[in-house]
Structures are given as structure tokens and as C-alpha cells.
Amino acid sequence: MKKISLFFLLISAFIFAQQSVLDQKINSIIKDKKATVGVSVLGFENGFKYSKNADKKLPMQSVFKFHIVAAVLDFVDKGKLSLDQKIALNKSNLLENTWSPLRDKYPNGGVEVPLSEILEMTVARSDNNGCDIMLNLLGGTQTVQKFMDSKGVKGFQIKYNEEAMHKDWNVQYENYSTMNSATDVLKKFYDGKLLSKKSTDYLMKVMLSTSTGLNKLIEQLPKNTPAARKTGASGKNDAGLTGAENEIAIITLPNGKHYAIAVFVSNSMETDAVNCKMISDISKTVWDYFNK
């Protein structure tokens, strides 16, 4: 028994030492930055955990589109919605002055497109109009909240849609997640505890095709590293403050194993380039840790 106890003590000491080295490296990246930086890392197969400010409730911005789309696919699983159903696009739901590749593709509206196209635009290209169209189909943000609550997702709140966030800078802080919540929900998703296998596989494929945020989590990773991602960003207000520069992802390692990572940069007075570089550098540091 003493030998077994000693073995586990040595293993625990080794893991703590490794986490300490990782923490030192991440501290050096965020040192002296005028920003709050939250980080959570969760190894899926080995249960490795790392956190930095990971219980702070930080604004999600478009990261919340992952949660919204998961709720939509739950409706699909339950037969309440269909990915093939046609959604009418018109001037009332293709708002101007917001990020919307969907509007750019159909500038005059007057068309019907399948729900799958709206969903894919919302995740892979972070379409704001697509996001609000899907929230309307669900009956509002409260449906997403109830779904996440039902799945045991803690440290998450959603109250406002994209249109509301564009009208009032401050409401973004009411749509928040902790970093630990973000990696937890990604693990639940990966494990098939959020959606059916069909919907899980479908959303994973869509997230793997994400084209936004190329200068964040994946920037310094080896080319073609599988990364199922969702990005978020607030831009700056008139005072030069960035409310949110965020990304969450499931990363597949060369050995076939996986980890979830969430990095949020909040209330930052740094430049956009510095904010994104912090996320990129943290991601590379974590990747190197898993690939020693």
C-alpha cells in the first residue's frame, strides 16, 4: 500500500511541476498587459486541467453561437426543426451594419435557403444575422439557456442577441461564460452528451471548417491541425476598450488524442494585434506542452 501511495504522490508531484511550468510560460505572455485574460485547458483522454482566471464570467461575444447552434440541433434531434426546412431571407432579417456573409451573398433578400446554410454561415463564418434568425426560430435566448442548464452547463448565461449587442455595448457582459464552462461544454459535446451522434458529427464538421480568427488559436499550430473552433470579438468602443477577443476549440493532436482550450481576452486596452497574439502564443504554449 505504501508503494502505491508513493507512486501516486510522485505522479501528482510530476503533474504539478508540469502545470507550474505551463503557468509560468503563460504568465510571461500576459505579463504587464492591460487586459483580463482567462484560460482553460482540458485534456480529454488524460484528464489534464489547467486554468487561469477560469472562473471569471467574461463576455462571450460570438462564442455564444456554439451554444445557440447546439440548441438548434437539439430541436432538430427532437423533430421540432429540420436542417432542410426553408428560411425566408428579407430586409427585416438581413440587417445592415453588422457582420453578415449571408447578407453579402443575398443582398436583396427575397430568397429561401435551407436552415443548414444559415447554421453553417453562423458557425464557420460567424454570421450575426444568421445567429439572430436561429434565435427567433428557437423562441429567444431563454431557450438556449434552458437547454444548457438541462445539460448541467454551469457558469454560462445568455440574455441578448446580436442586434441588442450592437445597439448597447454594455449588454455583451450579460452574455458570459467562464473558461472552465467553455471547456466543459466542449467535452460534453465531444462525448455526445449534448446532441445525437448525427448532430454531433455534423456540428464537429462545421466547426472544423471555421474560417474566422486565423490569427488566434490556430495561427502557430502545424498546418492542417484539426481544430473545431468558434471565435468571438467585440471590436473596440470609443474609449479604445476591447470587450472581448475570444476563441474556444477542440484540438486533435498528432497522436489522435484531444484537448479543449478556451482563451478569452476581456476589457483590454491593448491593440487588436496584441490581443490576438496573446491568444496565439498561449495556444502554441499549450500545444507544445501536449507534444513534449
mmCIF file of C-alpha atoms in Angstrom:
data_model
loop_
_atom_site.group_PDB
_atom_site.id
_atom_site.type_symbol
_atom_site.label_atom_id
_atom_site.label_comp_id
_atom_site.label_asym_id
_atom_site.label_seq_id
_atom_site.Cartn_x
_atom_site.Cartn_y
_atom_site.Cartn_z
ATOM 1 C CA MET A 1 0.000 0.000 0.000
ATOM 2 C CA LYS A 2 2.835 2.385 0.872
ATOM 3 C CA LYS A 3 4.468 1.759 -2.511
ATOM 4 C CA ILE A 4 1.209 2.529 -4.318
ATOM 5 C CA SER A 5 0.735 5.701 -2.273
ATOM 6 C CA LEU A 6 4.293 6.793 -3.021
ATOM 7 C CA PHE A 7 3.755 6.145 -6.732
ATOM 8 C CA PHE A 8 0.681 8.367 -6.811
ATOM 9 C CA LEU A 9 2.463 11.036 -4.799
ATOM 10 C CA LEU A 10 5.306 11.057 -7.321
ATOM 11 C CA ILE A 11 2.879 11.222 -10.243
ATOM 12 C CA SER A 12 0.976 14.066 -8.578
ATOM 13 C CA ALA A 13 4.216 15.939 -7.924
ATOM 14 C CA PHE A 14 5.282 15.483 -11.548
ATOM 15 C CA ILE A 15 1.934 16.760 -12.882
ATOM 16 C CA PHE A 16 2.020 19.746 -10.537
ATOM 17 C CA ALA A 17 5.546 20.589 -11.692
ATOM 18 C CA GLN A 18 4.491 20.412 -15.338
ATOM 19 C CA GLN A 19 1.453 22.614 -14.700
ATOM 20 C CA SER A 20 3.692 25.066 -12.881
ATOM 21 C CA VAL A 21 5.996 25.334 -15.901
ATOM 22 C CA LEU A 22 2.986 25.874 -18.182
ATOM 23 C CA ASP A 23 1.656 28.528 -15.802
ATOM 24 C CA GLN A 24 4.998 30.343 -15.779
ATOM 25 C CA LYS A 25 5.080 30.455 -19.572
ATOM 26 C CA ILE A 26 1.501 31.728 -19.827
ATOM 27 C CA ASN A 27 2.181 34.314 -17.123
ATOM 28 C CA SER A 28 5.100 35.598 -19.185
ATOM 29 C CA ILE A 29 2.781 36.027 -22.198
ATOM 30 C CA ILE A 30 0.158 38.068 -20.344
ATOM 31 C CA LYS A 31 2.536 39.928 -18.010
ATOM 32 C CA ASP A 32 2.038 43.720 -17.948
ATOM 33 C CA LYS A 33 -0.855 43.531 -20.427
ATOM 34 C CA LYS A 34 -3.739 45.907 -19.759
ATOM 35 C CA ALA A 35 -6.341 43.150 -20.063
ATOM 36 C CA THR A 36 -8.063 40.332 -18.234
ATOM 37 C CA VAL A 37 -7.032 37.012 -19.780
ATOM 38 C CA GLY A 38 -8.924 33.820 -18.986
ATOM 39 C CA VAL A 39 -7.589 30.398 -19.954
ATOM 40 C CA SER A 40 -8.873 26.867 -19.511
ATOM 41 C CA VAL A 41 -7.369 23.678 -20.936
ATOM 42 C CA LEU A 42 -8.849 20.205 -20.577
ATOM 43 C CA GLY A 43 -7.185 17.038 -21.846
ATOM 44 C CA PHE A 44 -9.929 14.669 -22.974
ATOM 45 C CA GLU A 45 -8.128 11.367 -22.645
ATOM 46 C CA ASN A 46 -5.760 12.096 -19.751
ATOM 47 C CA GLY A 47 -7.955 14.487 -17.766
ATOM 48 C CA PHE A 48 -5.240 17.174 -17.659
ATOM 49 C CA LYS A 49 -6.542 20.514 -16.411
ATOM 50 C CA TYR A 50 -5.071 23.988 -16.463
ATOM 51 C CA SER A 51 -6.810 27.218 -15.593
ATOM 52 C CA LYS A 52 -6.039 30.899 -15.336
ATOM 53 C CA ASN A 53 -8.843 33.244 -14.293
ATOM 54 C CA ALA A 54 -11.006 30.342 -15.433
ATOM 55 C CA ASP A 55 -13.940 31.051 -13.113
ATOM 56 C CA LYS A 56 -14.289 34.703 -14.122
ATOM 57 C CA LYS A 57 -17.501 35.455 -16.021
ATOM 58 C CA LEU A 58 -16.218 37.039 -19.226
ATOM 59 C CA PRO A 59 -18.281 38.233 -22.215
ATOM 60 C CA MET A 60 -18.574 35.594 -24.943
ATOM 61 C CA GLN A 61 -19.474 37.671 -27.979
ATOM 62 C CA SER A 62 -19.820 35.259 -30.939
ATOM 63 C CA VAL A 63 -18.548 32.258 -28.999
ATOM 64 C CA PHE A 64 -22.175 32.000 -27.851
ATOM 65 C CA LYS A 65 -23.098 30.916 -31.375
ATOM 66 C CA PHE A 66 -21.777 27.467 -30.468
ATOM 67 C CA HIS A 67 -24.323 27.228 -27.655
ATOM 68 C CA ILE A 68 -27.098 28.626 -29.875
ATOM 69 C CA VAL A 69 -26.399 26.196 -32.699
ATOM 70 C CA ALA A 70 -26.273 23.311 -30.225
ATOM 71 C CA ALA A 71 -29.768 24.307 -29.063
ATOM 72 C CA VAL A 72 -30.951 24.449 -32.692
ATOM 73 C CA LEU A 73 -29.581 20.960 -33.340
ATOM 74 C CA ASP A 74 -31.297 19.728 -30.180
ATOM 75 C CA PHE A 75 -34.553 20.921 -31.791
ATOM 76 C CA VAL A 76 -33.530 19.049 -34.951
ATOM 77 C CA ASP A 77 -32.891 15.905 -32.905
ATOM 78 C CA LYS A 78 -36.350 16.260 -31.363
ATOM 79 C CA GLY A 79 -38.067 16.812 -34.727
ATOM 80 C CA LYS A 80 -39.022 20.417 -33.942
ATOM 81 C CA LEU A 81 -36.807 21.771 -36.722
ATOM 82 C CA SER A 82 -35.233 20.332 -39.865
ATOM 83 C CA LEU A 83 -31.921 21.257 -41.465
ATOM 84 C CA ASP A 84 -33.690 21.061 -44.832
ATOM 85 C CA GLN A 85 -36.510 23.459 -43.959
ATOM 86 C CA LYS A 86 -36.548 26.680 -45.928
ATOM 87 C CA ILE A 87 -35.999 30.008 -44.196
ATOM 88 C CA ALA A 88 -37.094 33.217 -45.922
ATOM 89 C CA LEU A 89 -34.458 35.941 -46.116
ATOM 90 C CA ASN A 90 -35.608 39.527 -46.452
ATOM 91 C CA LYS A 91 -34.703 43.063 -45.463
ATOM 92 C CA SER A 92 -36.114 42.565 -41.972
ATOM 93 C CA ASN A 93 -33.726 39.753 -41.051
ATOM 94 C CA LEU A 94 -30.724 40.775 -43.154
ATOM 95 C CA LEU A 95 -29.741 43.802 -41.078
ATOM 96 C CA GLU A 96 -27.179 46.297 -42.326
ATOM 97 C CA ASN A 97 -24.135 47.458 -40.332
ATOM 98 C CA THR A 98 -23.355 44.032 -38.906
ATOM 99 C CA TRP A 99 -21.035 41.205 -39.931
ATOM 100 C CA SER A 100 -23.078 39.038 -42.288
ATOM 101 C CA PRO A 101 -21.640 36.957 -45.164
ATOM 102 C CA LEU A 102 -25.239 35.723 -45.564
ATOM 103 C CA ARG A 103 -26.417 39.249 -46.405
ATOM 104 C CA ASP A 104 -23.417 39.736 -48.685
ATOM 105 C CA LYS A 105 -24.450 36.596 -50.591
ATOM 106 C CA TYR A 106 -28.146 37.568 -50.742
ATOM 107 C CA PRO A 107 -28.057 41.385 -50.550
ATOM 108 C CA ASN A 108 -31.640 41.876 -51.712
ATOM 109 C CA GLY A 109 -33.199 39.003 -49.780
ATOM 110 C CA GLY A 110 -36.280 37.623 -51.439
ATOM 111 C CA VAL A 111 -34.969 34.069 -51.287
ATOM 112 C CA GLU A 112 -35.495 30.947 -49.224
ATOM 113 C CA VAL A 113 -32.456 28.993 -48.059
ATOM 114 C CA PRO A 114 -32.176 25.792 -46.017
ATOM 115 C CA LEU A 115 -31.623 26.109 -42.277
ATOM 116 C CA SER A 116 -28.358 24.198 -42.754
ATOM 117 C CA GLU A 117 -26.914 27.075 -44.804
ATOM 118 C CA ILE A 118 -27.785 29.605 -42.122
ATOM 119 C CA LEU A 119 -26.343 27.374 -39.410
ATOM 120 C CA GLU A 120 -23.100 26.795 -41.292
ATOM 121 C CA MET A 121 -22.684 30.512 -42.032
ATOM 122 C CA THR A 122 -23.311 31.298 -38.366
ATOM 123 C CA VAL A 123 -20.655 28.890 -37.063
ATOM 124 C CA ALA A 124 -17.972 28.746 -39.737
ATOM 125 C CA ARG A 125 -18.173 32.426 -40.736
ATOM 126 C CA SER A 126 -19.755 33.873 -37.577
ATOM 127 C CA ASP A 127 -22.737 35.447 -39.334
ATOM 128 C CA ASN A 128 -24.614 37.778 -36.987
ATOM 129 C CA ASN A 129 -27.870 37.832 -38.946
ATOM 130 C CA GLY A 130 -27.857 34.058 -39.171
ATOM 131 C CA CYS A 131 -27.409 33.925 -35.417
ATOM 132 C CA ASP A 132 -30.494 36.053 -34.730
ATOM 133 C CA ILE A 133 -32.576 34.200 -37.327
ATOM 134 C CA MET A 134 -31.884 30.965 -35.456
ATOM 135 C CA LEU A 135 -32.631 32.561 -32.078
ATOM 136 C CA ASN A 136 -36.011 33.624 -33.455
ATOM 137 C CA LEU A 137 -36.675 30.040 -34.550
ATOM 138 C CA LEU A 138 -35.866 28.848 -31.032
ATOM 139 C CA GLY A 139 -38.089 31.431 -29.383
ATOM 140 C CA GLY A 140 -35.272 33.518 -27.943
ATOM 141 C CA THR A 141 -32.155 33.291 -25.823
ATOM 142 C CA GLN A 142 -34.061 31.748 -22.895
ATOM 143 C CA THR A 143 -34.421 28.522 -24.903
ATOM 144 C CA VAL A 144 -30.635 28.289 -25.215
ATOM 145 C CA GLN A 145 -30.235 28.972 -21.503
ATOM 146 C CA LYS A 146 -32.722 26.252 -20.592
ATOM 147 C CA PHE A 147 -31.003 23.750 -22.882
ATOM 148 C CA MET A 148 -27.578 24.428 -21.405
ATOM 149 C CA ASP A 149 -28.996 24.319 -17.877
ATOM 150 C CA SER A 150 -30.582 20.947 -18.650
ATOM 151 C CA LYS A 151 -27.179 19.597 -19.696
ATOM 152 C CA GLY A 152 -25.504 20.701 -16.485
ATOM 153 C CA VAL A 153 -23.523 23.507 -18.093
ATOM 154 C CA LYS A 154 -22.548 25.905 -15.288
ATOM 155 C CA GLY A 155 -21.010 29.375 -15.463
ATOM 156 C CA PHE A 156 -22.906 30.270 -18.639
ATOM 157 C CA GLN A 157 -25.508 32.955 -19.278
ATOM 158 C CA ILE A 158 -27.178 34.223 -22.440
ATOM 159 C CA LYS A 159 -29.696 37.075 -22.444
ATOM 160 C CA TYR A 160 -29.229 39.172 -25.574
ATOM 161 C CA ASN A 161 -28.990 38.596 -29.312
ATOM 162 C CA GLU A 162 -26.540 40.134 -31.769
ATOM 163 C CA GLU A 163 -28.848 43.028 -32.670
ATOM 164 C CA ALA A 164 -29.131 44.028 -28.997
ATOM 165 C CA MET A 165 -25.350 43.831 -28.523
ATOM 166 C CA HIS A 166 -24.862 46.136 -31.496
ATOM 167 C CA LYS A 167 -27.234 48.695 -30.001
ATOM 168 C CA ASP A 168 -25.749 48.698 -26.490
ATOM 169 C CA TRP A 169 -22.083 47.941 -25.783
ATOM 170 C CA ASN A 170 -22.743 47.057 -22.161
ATOM 171 C CA VAL A 171 -25.189 44.196 -22.746
ATOM 172 C CA GLN A 172 -22.394 41.968 -24.054
ATOM 173 C CA TYR A 173 -21.372 41.482 -20.419
ATOM 174 C CA GLU A 174 -24.723 39.786 -19.750
ATOM 175 C CA ASN A 175 -23.786 37.064 -22.257
ATOM 176 C CA TYR A 176 -20.959 35.445 -20.367
ATOM 177 C CA SER A 177 -19.092 32.224 -19.818
ATOM 178 C CA THR A 178 -16.316 31.129 -17.524
ATOM 179 C CA MET A 179 -13.375 29.459 -19.209
ATOM 180 C CA ASN A 180 -13.991 26.262 -17.263
ATOM 181 C CA SER A 181 -17.581 26.267 -18.502
ATOM 182 C CA ALA A 182 -16.366 26.624 -22.092
ATOM 183 C CA THR A 183 -14.019 23.629 -21.962
ATOM 184 C CA ASP A 184 -16.608 21.632 -20.012
ATOM 185 C CA VAL A 185 -19.304 22.166 -22.642
ATOM 186 C CA LEU A 186 -16.857 21.233 -25.415
ATOM 187 C CA LYS A 187 -16.083 17.979 -23.598
ATOM 188 C CA LYS A 188 -19.802 17.256 -23.178
ATOM 189 C CA PHE A 189 -20.274 17.955 -26.883
ATOM 190 C CA TYR A 190 -17.353 15.702 -27.874
ATOM 191 C CA ASP A 191 -18.641 12.913 -25.625
ATOM 192 C CA GLY A 192 -22.091 13.027 -27.248
ATOM 193 C CA LYS A 193 -23.768 14.315 -24.100
ATOM 194 C CA LEU A 194 -25.306 17.378 -25.784
ATOM 195 C CA LEU A 195 -26.631 16.044 -29.086
ATOM 196 C CA SER A 196 -27.303 12.890 -31.086
ATOM 197 C CA LYS A 197 -24.340 11.296 -32.833
ATOM 198 C CA LYS A 198 -25.591 12.564 -36.188
ATOM 199 C CA SER A 199 -25.859 16.147 -34.956
ATOM 200 C CA THR A 200 -22.564 15.911 -33.058
ATOM 201 C CA ASP A 201 -20.727 14.719 -36.166
ATOM 202 C CA TYR A 202 -22.396 17.401 -38.277
ATOM 203 C CA LEU A 203 -21.538 20.286 -35.937
ATOM 204 C CA MET A 204 -17.995 18.999 -35.489
ATOM 205 C CA LYS A 205 -17.542 19.072 -39.267
ATOM 206 C CA VAL A 206 -18.908 22.615 -39.460
ATOM 207 C CA MET A 207 -16.636 23.811 -36.648
ATOM 208 C CA LEU A 208 -13.634 22.233 -38.356
ATOM 209 C CA SER A 209 -14.393 24.419 -41.391
ATOM 210 C CA THR A 210 -14.324 27.705 -39.426
ATOM 211 C CA SER A 211 -12.539 30.406 -41.393
ATOM 212 C CA THR A 212 -12.582 33.282 -38.874
ATOM 213 C CA GLY A 213 -9.826 34.068 -36.373
ATOM 214 C CA LEU A 214 -6.910 32.645 -38.315
ATOM 215 C CA ASN A 215 -4.559 34.783 -36.206
ATOM 216 C CA LYS A 216 -5.704 33.319 -32.892
ATOM 217 C CA LEU A 217 -5.702 29.709 -31.612
ATOM 218 C CA ILE A 218 -4.540 28.006 -34.805
ATOM 219 C CA GLU A 219 -2.056 30.601 -36.071
ATOM 220 C CA GLN A 220 1.084 28.869 -34.740
ATOM 221 C CA LEU A 221 -0.146 25.276 -34.825
ATOM 222 C CA PRO A 222 1.109 22.919 -37.549
ATOM 223 C CA LYS A 223 -0.743 23.397 -40.813
ATOM 224 C CA ASN A 224 -3.882 21.256 -41.188
ATOM 225 C CA THR A 225 -4.110 20.534 -37.460
ATOM 226 C CA PRO A 226 -7.778 19.564 -36.906
ATOM 227 C CA ALA A 227 -9.319 22.345 -34.795
ATOM 228 C CA ALA A 228 -13.080 22.527 -34.229
ATOM 229 C CA ARG A 229 -13.399 26.205 -33.347
ATOM 230 C CA LYS A 230 -15.684 29.104 -32.531
ATOM 231 C CA THR A 231 -14.389 32.661 -32.371
ATOM 232 C CA GLY A 232 -15.750 35.861 -30.873
ATOM 233 C CA ALA A 233 -14.772 39.534 -30.911
ATOM 234 C CA SER A 234 -16.328 42.810 -29.813
ATOM 235 C CA GLY A 235 -14.116 45.302 -31.577
ATOM 236 C CA LYS A 236 -13.266 48.499 -29.662
ATOM 237 C CA ASN A 237 -15.528 51.133 -28.190
ATOM 238 C CA ASP A 238 -14.920 54.890 -28.433
ATOM 239 C CA ALA A 239 -12.594 54.732 -25.431
ATOM 240 C CA GLY A 240 -10.384 52.166 -27.157
ATOM 241 C CA LEU A 241 -11.541 49.292 -24.934
ATOM 242 C CA THR A 242 -11.893 45.770 -26.330
ATOM 243 C CA GLY A 243 -14.715 43.988 -24.523
ATOM 244 C CA ALA A 244 -13.853 40.570 -25.888
ATOM 245 C CA GLU A 245 -11.329 38.821 -28.129
ATOM 246 C CA ASN A 246 -12.089 35.133 -27.724
ATOM 247 C CA GLU A 247 -11.830 31.631 -29.061
ATOM 248 C CA ILE A 248 -12.728 28.110 -27.975
ATOM 249 C CA ALA A 249 -11.648 24.922 -29.719
ATOM 250 C CA ILE A 250 -11.250 21.166 -29.652
ATOM 251 C CA ILE A 251 -7.740 20.391 -30.889
ATOM 252 C CA THR A 252 -6.709 16.982 -32.241
ATOM 253 C CA LEU A 253 -3.106 16.036 -31.510
ATOM 254 C CA PRO A 254 -0.814 14.087 -33.868
ATOM 255 C CA ASN A 255 -1.244 11.030 -31.623
ATOM 256 C CA GLY A 256 -5.022 11.175 -32.129
ATOM 257 C CA LYS A 257 -5.784 12.481 -28.655
ATOM 258 C CA HIS A 258 -7.631 15.720 -27.937
ATOM 259 C CA TYR A 259 -7.849 18.727 -25.699
ATOM 260 C CA ALA A 260 -10.269 21.622 -25.325
ATOM 261 C CA ILE A 261 -8.932 25.135 -24.963
ATOM 262 C CA ALA A 262 -10.691 28.400 -24.215
ATOM 263 C CA VAL A 263 -8.899 31.755 -24.207
ATOM 264 C CA PHE A 264 -10.815 34.991 -23.614
ATOM 265 C CA VAL A 265 -9.169 38.423 -23.586
ATOM 266 C CA SER A 266 -11.520 40.872 -21.906
ATOM 267 C CA ASN A 267 -11.566 44.591 -21.076
ATOM 268 C CA SER A 268 -8.325 45.120 -22.909
ATOM 269 C CA MET A 269 -6.656 48.432 -23.731
ATOM 270 C CA GLU A 270 -4.118 46.616 -25.888
ATOM 271 C CA THR A 271 -4.269 46.714 -29.696
ATOM 272 C CA ASP A 272 -6.236 44.091 -31.615
ATOM 273 C CA ALA A 273 -2.921 42.648 -32.803
ATOM 274 C CA VAL A 274 -1.611 42.278 -29.238
ATOM 275 C CA ASN A 275 -4.874 40.701 -28.046
ATOM 276 C CA CYS A 276 -4.812 38.117 -30.820
ATOM 277 C CA LYS A 277 -1.074 37.472 -30.364
ATOM 278 C CA MET A 278 -1.682 36.633 -26.692
ATOM 279 C CA ILE A 279 -4.257 34.024 -27.730
ATOM 280 C CA SER A 280 -1.938 32.665 -30.413
ATOM 281 C CA ASP A 281 1.058 32.465 -28.053
ATOM 282 C CA ILE A 282 -0.965 30.788 -25.299
ATOM 283 C CA SER A 283 -2.282 28.254 -27.801
ATOM 284 C CA LYS A 284 1.229 27.441 -29.038
ATOM 285 C CA THR A 285 2.458 27.058 -25.455
ATOM 286 C CA VAL A 286 -0.333 24.598 -24.670
ATOM 287 C CA TRP A 287 0.301 22.695 -27.925
ATOM 288 C CA ASP A 288 3.981 22.365 -27.064
ATOM 289 C CA TYR A 289 3.054 21.077 -23.600
ATOM 290 C CA PHE A 290 0.929 18.281 -25.085
ATOM 291 C CA ASN A 291 3.537 17.401 -27.691
ATOM 292 C CA LYS A 292 6.611 17.066 -25.486
#
